[in-house]
Amino acid sequence: MNKPTILLVLISIFALSCNQSKEKKMTKAVYSIYVGTYTDTDSKGIYKITMDKSGKFGDLQLKAETMSPSFLCFANDGKNLLAINEINSLDGVGSVESYKIGDQLELISRKSSGGAHPCFVAEKDGVVLTANYTGGNTGLLRVDKKGKLSELLNVNQHEGSGSVEGRQDAPHAHSIWFQPNKNRVIAVDLGSNELWISTITNDQFGNTERIAMPEGAGPRHLAFHPNGKFIYVINELSNTITILNAETLQILDNVNTLTQAFEGSSFTADIHISSDGKFLYGSNRGHNSIVIYAVLEDGGLELIGHESTRGDHPRNFNLSPDGKFLIVANQNTNNLVCFKRNIKTGLLTFVDETKAPKPVCVLFQK
C-alpha cells in the first residue's frame, strides 16, 4: 500500500471516530428517572432509566429488588431514595424503605409505615410521612442525614366514610403533602371523602381539621400552585379537579377531567402543575389520557384538550425538572411514554416509548 493510500485510510478512520464520538455526545443521557412498580407479575422492584435531550429513552435497569415499591421520593437533597412497599404484612402494616443512591440502590433501612398498603411517601427536613390506603391512616417517621429511618413515631388514624358504596365504606388515605410555606400537612383521604389538615409538633400530628370534598368525589392527589394561592385536588371517583383557596381551604370550583362524549368507566390518578403555574395536567385511567388545562389568573382552569397516553391505566406521570417533557407510566400495558411539552401552549407531542414491568411511579432525578 503506497503512502497516499495509507494517508487516506487514516483520514477515513479518524473521521469515522469523530462521527461516532459526536453521535455519543448527541445521545448522552440528560435525564435519569427512577421507576416504581408493582411486583405481582414480572417486575422485581425499583428500576432506573435514562433519557437523552430529544426525549429518547435508554435501557431500563433494575436498581433494587423489593416488594411493590409503588411510590418513591427523594430525601437529604437527593442523596437518598425513599420507597414504600404497598403490602399488608402479618402485623397489618406495610413498610417504608430508605436507600443510598449510587450505581445501584443500597438498602439502608426498612420500617413500618403505620398501616396496611401504603401508597404514598413524602419527606421534608428529615420528616417522613406515609399514607396508608387500607389502614386508613398516615404515619410519621424521621430520616437522618445518613439515610437511616427512625422507628414509627406517630400515626394519625382517620375515620368516616363517603357515599360511594364499595369505595368509601371506610377511610382510605391516598396521599399526604407538606404545604409550601405553611406549618401544616394535608392528607387526602379517598374513603372519608375529606382533606385532613394537621400540624406537626415534636414529631406528632396535631390540630387536625377535616375539610369535606364534594359528595362522591374520592380525592386522591393534589398540586400546589407556585404562587401559593391555590390548591388543585384530583378526585378519582368523580373524575373532577376541585380548586381550593390555599389559605382558607374554601372550595372555589369543580372541573371535569373527561370529554363530554366519553361514556365508559374511568378514574383519575395523578396531577401536576408546570413550574410557571400556567398549565395543569391530570391522568385519566379508562379514558387513558392526560387532560391539559390552562391556569387562569384567578386560579380557574380552562380546558385545552386531551392527549392519549398510548397505553392503558396511566396511574402516575411526571414533568421533567426543566419542564420540557412529560413521562407517563401505563400500568396495564407495561410501558413508559415520553411527550415533548410545548412550554408556550401546554400541548404534548409524542416522542418515544419503552417497555417497563407494571410501572406506577416515575421520579426524575434532579
mmCIF file of C-alpha atoms in Angstrom:
data_model
loop_
_atom_site.group_PDB
_atom_site.id
_atom_site.type_symbol
_atom_site.label_atom_id
_atom_site.label_comp_id
_atom_site.label_asym_id
_atom_site.label_seq_id
_atom_site.Cartn_x
_atom_site.Cartn_y
_atom_site.Cartn_z
ATOM 1 C CA MET A 1 0.000 0.000 0.000
ATOM 2 C CA ASN A 2 1.548 3.338 -1.019
ATOM 3 C CA LYS A 3 1.782 6.399 1.242
ATOM 4 C CA PRO A 4 -1.150 8.384 -0.281
ATOM 5 C CA THR A 5 -3.431 5.370 0.161
ATOM 6 C CA ILE A 6 -2.330 4.853 3.774
ATOM 7 C CA LEU A 7 -2.940 8.541 4.461
ATOM 8 C CA LEU A 8 -6.487 8.338 3.038
ATOM 9 C CA VAL A 9 -7.240 5.268 5.162
ATOM 10 C CA LEU A 10 -6.002 7.033 8.322
ATOM 11 C CA ILE A 11 -8.075 10.115 7.499
ATOM 12 C CA SER A 12 -11.172 7.942 6.985
ATOM 13 C CA ILE A 13 -10.646 6.145 10.301
ATOM 14 C CA PHE A 14 -10.178 9.478 12.090
ATOM 15 C CA ALA A 15 -13.356 10.912 10.524
ATOM 16 C CA LEU A 16 -15.356 7.826 11.467
ATOM 17 C CA SER A 17 -14.077 8.038 15.020
ATOM 18 C CA CYS A 18 -15.041 11.719 15.246
ATOM 19 C CA ASN A 19 -18.535 10.993 13.924
ATOM 20 C CA GLN A 20 -19.024 8.196 16.439
ATOM 21 C CA SER A 21 -17.832 10.491 19.221
ATOM 22 C CA LYS A 22 -20.261 13.209 18.122
ATOM 23 C CA GLU A 23 -23.089 10.673 17.975
ATOM 24 C CA LYS A 24 -22.337 9.513 21.515
ATOM 25 C CA LYS A 25 -22.356 13.113 22.717
ATOM 26 C CA MET A 26 -25.679 13.729 20.975
ATOM 27 C CA THR A 27 -27.267 10.674 22.630
ATOM 28 C CA LYS A 28 -25.755 11.335 26.045
ATOM 29 C CA ALA A 29 -28.211 10.866 28.905
ATOM 30 C CA VAL A 30 -29.570 14.176 30.163
ATOM 31 C CA TYR A 31 -32.311 12.832 32.442
ATOM 32 C CA SER A 32 -32.318 9.960 34.945
ATOM 33 C CA ILE A 33 -35.657 8.576 36.080
ATOM 34 C CA TYR A 34 -36.469 6.114 38.864
ATOM 35 C CA VAL A 35 -39.468 3.872 38.239
ATOM 36 C CA GLY A 36 -41.611 2.365 40.992
ATOM 37 C CA THR A 37 -43.608 -0.764 40.158
ATOM 38 C CA TYR A 38 -45.990 -3.445 41.354
ATOM 39 C CA THR A 39 -44.195 -6.773 41.705
ATOM 40 C CA ASP A 40 -47.174 -9.126 41.408
ATOM 41 C CA THR A 41 -46.216 -10.050 37.818
ATOM 42 C CA ASP A 42 -42.818 -9.639 36.098
ATOM 43 C CA SER A 43 -41.342 -6.714 37.998
ATOM 44 C CA LYS A 44 -38.661 -7.230 40.626
ATOM 45 C CA GLY A 45 -38.590 -3.784 42.254
ATOM 46 C CA ILE A 46 -37.204 -0.304 41.572
ATOM 47 C CA TYR A 47 -35.830 0.450 38.128
ATOM 48 C CA LYS A 48 -33.921 3.332 36.565
ATOM 49 C CA ILE A 49 -33.971 4.607 33.004
ATOM 50 C CA THR A 50 -32.170 7.448 31.236
ATOM 51 C CA MET A 51 -33.419 9.809 28.568
ATOM 52 C CA ASP A 52 -31.480 11.997 26.149
ATOM 53 C CA LYS A 53 -32.129 15.640 25.327
ATOM 54 C CA SER A 54 -34.518 14.715 22.496
ATOM 55 C CA GLY A 55 -36.690 12.593 24.799
ATOM 56 C CA LYS A 56 -35.470 9.185 23.649
ATOM 57 C CA PHE A 57 -35.246 6.500 26.317
ATOM 58 C CA GLY A 58 -32.170 4.469 27.161
ATOM 59 C CA ASP A 59 -32.170 0.965 28.649
ATOM 60 C CA LEU A 60 -34.243 0.101 31.696
ATOM 61 C CA GLN A 61 -32.118 -1.242 34.566
ATOM 62 C CA LEU A 62 -33.122 -2.907 37.830
ATOM 63 C CA LYS A 63 -31.609 -0.991 40.757
ATOM 64 C CA ALA A 64 -33.156 -2.679 43.802
ATOM 65 C CA GLU A 65 -35.175 -5.834 44.375
ATOM 66 C CA THR A 66 -38.064 -5.107 46.718
ATOM 67 C CA MET A 67 -41.801 -5.752 47.054
ATOM 68 C CA SER A 68 -44.235 -3.449 45.240
ATOM 69 C CA PRO A 69 -42.409 -0.105 45.590
ATOM 70 C CA SER A 70 -45.403 1.786 44.203
ATOM 71 C CA PHE A 71 -44.346 5.310 45.237
ATOM 72 C CA LEU A 72 -40.959 6.993 45.542
ATOM 73 C CA CYS A 73 -39.476 10.270 46.761
ATOM 74 C CA PHE A 74 -36.035 11.720 47.483
ATOM 75 C CA ALA A 75 -34.588 12.660 50.876
ATOM 76 C CA ASN A 76 -31.489 14.524 52.068
ATOM 77 C CA ASP A 77 -31.289 16.717 48.961
ATOM 78 C CA GLY A 78 -31.370 13.743 46.617
ATOM 79 C CA LYS A 79 -28.729 11.643 48.364
ATOM 80 C CA ASN A 80 -31.279 9.069 49.426
ATOM 81 C CA LEU A 81 -34.328 7.479 47.843
ATOM 82 C CA LEU A 82 -37.400 6.553 49.875
ATOM 83 C CA ALA A 83 -39.873 3.901 48.729
ATOM 84 C CA ILE A 84 -42.999 2.410 50.223
ATOM 85 C CA ASN A 85 -43.868 -1.275 49.977
ATOM 86 C CA GLU A 86 -47.582 -1.431 49.194
ATOM 87 C CA ILE A 87 -48.213 -4.591 51.186
ATOM 88 C CA ASN A 88 -50.179 -5.852 54.164
ATOM 89 C CA SER A 89 -47.886 -7.827 56.461
ATOM 90 C CA LEU A 90 -48.848 -10.286 59.162
ATOM 91 C CA ASP A 91 -48.793 -7.320 61.555
ATOM 92 C CA GLY A 92 -51.313 -5.469 59.402
ATOM 93 C CA VAL A 93 -48.867 -2.857 58.123
ATOM 94 C CA GLY A 94 -46.800 -2.019 55.087
ATOM 95 C CA SER A 95 -43.293 -0.619 55.102
ATOM 96 C CA VAL A 96 -41.156 2.306 54.027
ATOM 97 C CA GLU A 97 -37.537 1.881 52.907
ATOM 98 C CA SER A 98 -34.528 4.162 52.531
ATOM 99 C CA TYR A 99 -31.740 3.656 50.011
ATOM 100 C CA LYS A 100 -28.318 5.136 49.379
ATOM 101 C CA ILE A 101 -28.147 6.311 45.770
ATOM 102 C CA GLY A 102 -25.203 5.060 43.701
ATOM 103 C CA ASP A 103 -24.669 2.783 40.728
ATOM 104 C CA GLN A 104 -27.166 0.537 42.483
ATOM 105 C CA LEU A 105 -29.601 1.371 45.265
ATOM 106 C CA GLU A 106 -28.186 0.205 48.587
ATOM 107 C CA LEU A 107 -30.830 -0.565 51.209
ATOM 108 C CA ILE A 108 -30.168 1.334 54.450
ATOM 109 C CA SER A 109 -33.291 0.654 56.496
ATOM 110 C CA ARG A 110 -36.869 -0.595 56.369
ATOM 111 C CA LYS A 111 -39.531 0.401 58.920
ATOM 112 C CA SER A 112 -43.286 0.166 59.459
ATOM 113 C CA SER A 113 -45.379 2.683 57.529
ATOM 114 C CA GLY A 114 -48.012 2.656 60.274
ATOM 115 C CA GLY A 115 -50.786 0.943 58.309
ATOM 116 C CA ALA A 116 -51.614 -1.561 55.594
ATOM 117 C CA HIS A 117 -50.975 -0.938 51.885
ATOM 118 C CA PRO A 118 -49.080 2.368 51.985
ATOM 119 C CA CYS A 119 -49.355 4.139 48.639
ATOM 120 C CA PHE A 120 -47.524 7.445 49.184
ATOM 121 C CA VAL A 121 -44.414 8.817 50.893
ATOM 122 C CA ALA A 122 -43.110 12.385 51.284
ATOM 123 C CA GLU A 123 -40.100 13.934 53.042
ATOM 124 C CA LYS A 124 -39.158 17.428 54.206
ATOM 125 C CA ASP A 125 -36.381 18.481 56.578
ATOM 126 C CA GLY A 126 -35.973 14.921 57.820
ATOM 127 C CA VAL A 127 -39.673 14.320 58.492
ATOM 128 C CA VAL A 128 -41.115 11.357 56.561
ATOM 129 C CA LEU A 129 -44.860 10.986 56.026
ATOM 130 C CA THR A 130 -46.708 7.940 54.698
ATOM 131 C CA ALA A 131 -50.297 7.470 53.512
ATOM 132 C CA ASN A 132 -51.710 4.003 54.196
ATOM 133 C CA TYR A 133 -54.653 3.185 51.952
ATOM 134 C CA THR A 134 -56.182 0.112 53.609
ATOM 135 C CA GLY A 135 -55.044 1.245 57.045
ATOM 136 C CA GLY A 136 -56.932 4.498 56.556
ATOM 137 C CA ASN A 137 -54.227 6.480 58.310
ATOM 138 C CA THR A 138 -50.997 8.425 57.942
ATOM 139 C CA GLY A 139 -47.650 7.619 59.548
ATOM 140 C CA LEU A 140 -44.767 9.806 60.703
ATOM 141 C CA LEU A 141 -41.083 8.831 60.883
ATOM 142 C CA ARG A 142 -37.739 10.593 60.592
ATOM 143 C CA VAL A 143 -34.745 10.031 58.354
ATOM 144 C CA ASP A 144 -31.264 11.094 59.475
ATOM 145 C CA LYS A 145 -28.517 12.632 57.329
ATOM 146 C CA LYS A 146 -27.104 9.197 56.558
ATOM 147 C CA GLY A 147 -30.454 7.976 55.264
ATOM 148 C CA LYS A 148 -31.409 5.815 58.234
ATOM 149 C CA LEU A 149 -35.099 5.739 59.117
ATOM 150 C CA SER A 150 -36.335 6.004 62.692
ATOM 151 C CA GLU A 151 -38.975 3.732 64.116
ATOM 152 C CA LEU A 152 -42.565 4.814 63.519
ATOM 153 C CA LEU A 153 -43.126 7.898 65.701
ATOM 154 C CA ASN A 154 -46.819 8.670 65.298
ATOM 155 C CA VAL A 155 -49.986 7.626 63.447
ATOM 156 C CA ASN A 156 -52.992 9.784 62.612
ATOM 157 C CA GLN A 157 -55.922 7.379 62.304
ATOM 158 C CA HIS A 158 -58.677 8.636 60.010
ATOM 159 C CA GLU A 159 -62.362 7.846 60.420
ATOM 160 C CA GLY A 160 -65.568 8.355 58.488
ATOM 161 C CA SER A 161 -66.956 7.278 55.136
ATOM 162 C CA GLY A 162 -68.358 8.656 51.907
ATOM 163 C CA SER A 163 -71.345 7.966 49.688
ATOM 164 C CA VAL A 164 -69.804 5.619 47.075
ATOM 165 C CA GLU A 165 -70.574 2.035 48.110
ATOM 166 C CA GLY A 166 -67.582 -0.297 47.998
ATOM 167 C CA ARG A 167 -65.033 2.517 47.669
ATOM 168 C CA GLN A 168 -65.927 4.852 50.525
ATOM 169 C CA ASP A 169 -67.134 2.479 53.238
ATOM 170 C CA ALA A 170 -64.070 3.306 55.353
ATOM 171 C CA PRO A 171 -61.187 5.809 55.328
ATOM 172 C CA HIS A 172 -58.523 5.312 52.655
ATOM 173 C CA ALA A 173 -55.607 7.744 52.962
ATOM 174 C CA HIS A 174 -54.198 8.124 49.447
ATOM 175 C CA SER A 175 -51.531 10.821 49.783
ATOM 176 C CA ILE A 176 -50.084 13.336 52.239
ATOM 177 C CA TRP A 177 -48.374 16.639 51.423
ATOM 178 C CA PHE A 178 -46.289 19.336 53.082
ATOM 179 C CA GLN A 179 -47.977 22.615 52.176
ATOM 180 C CA PRO A 180 -45.283 25.060 50.969
ATOM 181 C CA ASN A 181 -44.526 27.931 53.344
ATOM 182 C CA LYS A 182 -47.035 26.649 55.896
ATOM 183 C CA ASN A 183 -46.706 24.714 59.127
ATOM 184 C CA ARG A 184 -49.306 22.201 58.046
ATOM 185 C CA VAL A 185 -49.661 18.970 56.133
ATOM 186 C CA ILE A 186 -52.628 17.883 54.045
ATOM 187 C CA ALA A 187 -53.686 14.233 53.910
ATOM 188 C CA VAL A 188 -56.019 13.317 51.059
ATOM 189 C CA ASP A 189 -58.493 10.596 52.044
ATOM 190 C CA LEU A 190 -60.463 8.935 49.241
ATOM 191 C CA GLY A 191 -62.640 6.887 51.616
ATOM 192 C CA SER A 192 -63.767 9.548 54.075
ATOM 193 C CA ASN A 193 -64.006 11.982 51.146
ATOM 194 C CA GLU A 194 -62.055 14.633 53.037
ATOM 195 C CA LEU A 195 -58.822 16.526 53.348
ATOM 196 C CA TRP A 196 -57.255 16.034 56.791
ATOM 197 C CA ILE A 197 -55.288 19.141 57.756
ATOM 198 C CA SER A 198 -52.708 18.791 60.545
ATOM 199 C CA THR A 199 -49.707 20.465 62.084
ATOM 200 C CA ILE A 200 -46.579 18.597 63.181
ATOM 201 C CA THR A 201 -45.068 19.423 66.560
ATOM 202 C CA ASN A 202 -42.456 17.322 68.377
ATOM 203 C CA ASP A 203 -42.889 14.538 65.821
ATOM 204 C CA GLN A 204 -46.611 14.288 66.470
ATOM 205 C CA PHE A 205 -49.671 15.057 64.345
ATOM 206 C CA GLY A 206 -51.789 17.759 65.969
ATOM 207 C CA ASN A 207 -54.621 20.249 65.470
ATOM 208 C CA THR A 208 -56.343 18.102 62.859
ATOM 209 C CA GLU A 209 -59.097 19.777 60.841
ATOM 210 C CA ARG A 210 -61.294 17.997 58.283
ATOM 211 C CA ILE A 211 -62.401 19.603 55.022
ATOM 212 C CA ALA A 212 -65.268 17.856 53.217
ATOM 213 C CA MET A 213 -64.949 17.442 49.460
ATOM 214 C CA PRO A 214 -67.919 17.375 47.020
ATOM 215 C CA GLU A 215 -70.073 14.286 47.549
ATOM 216 C CA GLY A 216 -68.723 11.180 45.818
ATOM 217 C CA ALA A 217 -65.512 12.905 44.748
ATOM 218 C CA GLY A 218 -62.972 10.414 46.136
ATOM 219 C CA PRO A 219 -59.957 12.776 46.445
ATOM 220 C CA ARG A 220 -56.613 11.180 45.590
ATOM 221 C CA HIS A 221 -53.663 13.565 44.907
ATOM 222 C CA LEU A 222 -53.155 17.328 44.818
ATOM 223 C CA ALA A 223 -50.946 20.060 43.358
ATOM 224 C CA PHE A 224 -49.998 23.438 44.820
ATOM 225 C CA HIS A 225 -49.904 26.481 42.551
ATOM 226 C CA PRO A 226 -46.402 28.052 42.598
ATOM 227 C CA ASN A 227 -47.890 31.403 43.662
ATOM 228 C CA GLY A 228 -49.151 29.795 46.878
ATOM 229 C CA LYS A 229 -52.744 30.931 46.337
ATOM 230 C CA PHE A 230 -54.460 27.789 45.039
ATOM 231 C CA ILE A 231 -54.611 24.030 45.616
ATOM 232 C CA TYR A 232 -55.872 21.583 42.994
ATOM 233 C CA VAL A 233 -57.233 18.233 44.217
ATOM 234 C CA ILE A 234 -57.821 15.475 41.677
ATOM 235 C CA ASN A 235 -60.787 13.250 42.507
ATOM 236 C CA GLU A 236 -60.619 9.588 41.490
ATOM 237 C CA LEU A 237 -64.297 8.648 41.701
ATOM 238 C CA SER A 238 -65.984 11.711 40.169
ATOM 239 C CA ASN A 239 -63.277 12.424 37.557
ATOM 240 C CA THR A 240 -63.020 16.042 38.623
ATOM 241 C CA ILE A 241 -60.488 18.551 39.907
ATOM 242 C CA THR A 242 -61.505 20.666 42.883
ATOM 243 C CA ILE A 243 -59.915 24.117 43.199
ATOM 244 C CA LEU A 244 -59.393 25.493 46.719
ATOM 245 C CA ASN A 245 -58.121 28.711 48.211
ATOM 246 C CA ALA A 246 -54.740 27.678 49.658
ATOM 247 C CA GLU A 247 -55.113 29.915 52.717
ATOM 248 C CA THR A 248 -58.727 29.357 53.776
ATOM 249 C CA LEU A 249 -59.186 25.955 52.066
ATOM 250 C CA GLN A 250 -62.528 27.184 50.744
ATOM 251 C CA ILE A 251 -63.697 25.344 47.613
ATOM 252 C CA LEU A 252 -63.735 27.679 44.618
ATOM 253 C CA ASP A 253 -64.705 25.418 41.699
ATOM 254 C CA ASN A 254 -65.020 21.844 40.450
ATOM 255 C CA VAL A 255 -63.904 20.932 36.896
ATOM 256 C CA ASN A 256 -64.469 17.729 34.890
ATOM 257 C CA THR A 257 -61.430 15.823 33.542
ATOM 258 C CA LEU A 258 -63.165 13.833 30.768
ATOM 259 C CA THR A 259 -64.503 14.679 27.326
ATOM 260 C CA GLN A 260 -68.268 15.177 27.108
ATOM 261 C CA ALA A 261 -68.564 12.343 24.579
ATOM 262 C CA PHE A 262 -66.876 9.709 26.780
ATOM 263 C CA GLU A 263 -69.324 7.144 28.199
ATOM 264 C CA GLY A 264 -67.051 4.405 29.568
ATOM 265 C CA SER A 265 -65.597 3.790 33.017
ATOM 266 C CA SER A 266 -62.662 5.978 34.057
ATOM 267 C CA PHE A 267 -60.862 7.023 37.245
ATOM 268 C CA THR A 268 -58.364 9.849 37.648
ATOM 269 C CA ALA A 269 -54.946 9.217 39.209
ATOM 270 C CA ASP A 270 -52.251 11.889 39.264
ATOM 271 C CA ILE A 271 -51.966 15.670 38.918
ATOM 272 C CA HIS A 272 -49.086 18.103 38.255
ATOM 273 C CA ILE A 273 -48.717 21.798 37.524
ATOM 274 C CA SER A 274 -45.962 23.417 35.456
ATOM 275 C CA SER A 275 -43.327 25.354 37.394
ATOM 276 C CA ASP A 276 -44.512 28.643 35.862
ATOM 277 C CA GLY A 277 -48.051 27.926 37.060
ATOM 278 C CA LYS A 278 -49.544 28.314 33.574
ATOM 279 C CA PHE A 279 -50.631 24.728 32.851
ATOM 280 C CA LEU A 280 -52.157 21.871 34.829
ATOM 281 C CA TYR A 281 -52.177 18.181 33.861
ATOM 282 C CA GLY A 282 -54.130 15.172 35.150
ATOM 283 C CA SER A 283 -54.251 11.484 34.248
ATOM 284 C CA ASN A 284 -57.426 9.550 33.383
ATOM 285 C CA ARG A 285 -57.386 5.752 33.749
ATOM 286 C CA GLY A 286 -60.005 4.257 31.423
ATOM 287 C CA HIS A 287 -60.169 7.239 29.121
ATOM 288 C CA ASN A 288 -56.381 6.692 29.099
ATOM 289 C CA SER A 289 -55.457 10.308 28.591
ATOM 290 C CA ILE A 290 -53.669 13.289 30.030
ATOM 291 C CA VAL A 291 -56.074 16.179 30.412
ATOM 292 C CA ILE A 292 -54.496 19.607 29.801
ATOM 293 C CA TYR A 293 -55.711 22.912 31.251
ATOM 294 C CA ALA A 294 -54.559 26.493 31.058
ATOM 295 C CA VAL A 295 -54.483 28.060 34.531
ATOM 296 C CA LEU A 296 -56.227 31.437 34.637
ATOM 297 C CA GLU A 297 -55.171 34.403 36.768
ATOM 298 C CA ASP A 298 -57.965 33.748 39.278
ATOM 299 C CA GLY A 299 -56.830 30.117 39.621
ATOM 300 C CA GLY A 300 -59.568 28.768 37.388
ATOM 301 C CA LEU A 301 -58.950 26.091 34.763
ATOM 302 C CA GLU A 302 -59.616 26.363 31.040
ATOM 303 C CA LEU A 303 -59.661 23.057 29.155
ATOM 304 C CA ILE A 304 -57.133 22.885 26.318
ATOM 305 C CA GLY A 305 -57.503 19.250 25.353
ATOM 306 C CA HIS A 306 -56.663 15.604 25.980
ATOM 307 C CA GLU A 307 -53.612 13.606 24.882
ATOM 308 C CA SER A 308 -53.763 9.808 24.601
ATOM 309 C CA THR A 309 -51.258 8.098 26.903
ATOM 310 C CA ARG A 310 -50.676 5.368 24.277
ATOM 311 C CA GLY A 311 -51.325 2.724 26.885
ATOM 312 C CA ASP A 312 -53.792 1.508 29.490
ATOM 313 C CA HIS A 313 -54.232 2.720 33.073
ATOM 314 C CA PRO A 314 -51.918 5.780 33.378
ATOM 315 C CA ARG A 315 -51.557 5.695 37.161
ATOM 316 C CA ASN A 316 -48.694 8.169 37.516
ATOM 317 C CA PHE A 317 -46.844 10.747 35.416
ATOM 318 C CA ASN A 318 -44.307 13.498 35.991
ATOM 319 C CA LEU A 319 -42.797 16.594 34.415
ATOM 320 C CA SER A 320 -39.059 16.820 33.829
ATOM 321 C CA PRO A 321 -37.272 19.352 36.089
ATOM 322 C CA ASP A 322 -36.854 21.764 33.158
ATOM 323 C CA GLY A 323 -40.499 21.352 32.143
ATOM 324 C CA LYS A 324 -39.651 20.222 28.605
ATOM 325 C CA PHE A 325 -41.031 16.684 28.873
ATOM 326 C CA LEU A 326 -43.843 14.708 30.446
ATOM 327 C CA ILE A 327 -43.368 10.994 31.212
ATOM 328 C CA VAL A 328 -46.378 8.770 31.869
ATOM 329 C CA ALA A 329 -46.433 5.244 33.337
ATOM 330 C CA ASN A 330 -49.129 2.968 31.889
ATOM 331 C CA GLN A 331 -49.659 0.239 34.478
ATOM 332 C CA ASN A 332 -51.653 -2.339 32.490
ATOM 333 C CA THR A 333 -49.711 -2.130 29.198
ATOM 334 C CA ASN A 334 -46.274 -2.154 30.836
ATOM 335 C CA ASN A 335 -44.916 0.910 29.056
ATOM 336 C CA LEU A 336 -43.423 4.326 29.721
ATOM 337 C CA VAL A 337 -44.268 7.069 27.245
ATOM 338 C CA CYS A 338 -42.441 10.368 26.712
ATOM 339 C CA PHE A 339 -44.100 13.515 25.405
ATOM 340 C CA LYS A 340 -42.427 16.784 24.447
ATOM 341 C CA ARG A 341 -44.195 19.652 26.203
ATOM 342 C CA ASN A 342 -44.771 22.951 24.414
ATOM 343 C CA ILE A 343 -43.939 25.454 27.142
ATOM 344 C CA LYS A 344 -45.989 28.200 25.453
ATOM 345 C CA THR A 345 -49.176 26.254 24.640
ATOM 346 C CA GLY A 346 -49.004 23.428 27.187
ATOM 347 C CA LEU A 347 -49.722 20.854 24.475
ATOM 348 C CA LEU A 348 -47.968 17.478 24.292
ATOM 349 C CA THR A 349 -46.287 15.740 21.344
ATOM 350 C CA PHE A 350 -45.348 12.055 21.398
ATOM 351 C CA VAL A 351 -41.600 11.363 21.312
ATOM 352 C CA ASP A 352 -40.821 7.823 22.454
ATOM 353 C CA GLU A 353 -41.991 4.807 24.451
ATOM 354 C CA THR A 354 -40.352 1.793 26.050
ATOM 355 C CA LYS A 355 -41.352 -1.328 27.934
ATOM 356 C CA ALA A 356 -41.331 -1.422 31.751
ATOM 357 C CA PRO A 357 -42.920 -4.056 34.014
ATOM 358 C CA LYS A 358 -46.084 -2.710 35.688
ATOM 359 C CA PRO A 359 -44.812 0.870 36.154
ATOM 360 C CA VAL A 360 -46.785 3.009 38.615
ATOM 361 C CA CYS A 361 -44.422 5.820 39.643
ATOM 362 C CA VAL A 362 -41.898 7.949 37.734
ATOM 363 C CA LEU A 363 -39.444 10.195 39.590
ATOM 364 C CA PHE A 364 -36.925 12.459 37.853
ATOM 365 C CA GLN A 365 -33.515 12.700 39.497
ATOM 366 C CA LYS A 366 -32.538 16.386 39.722
#
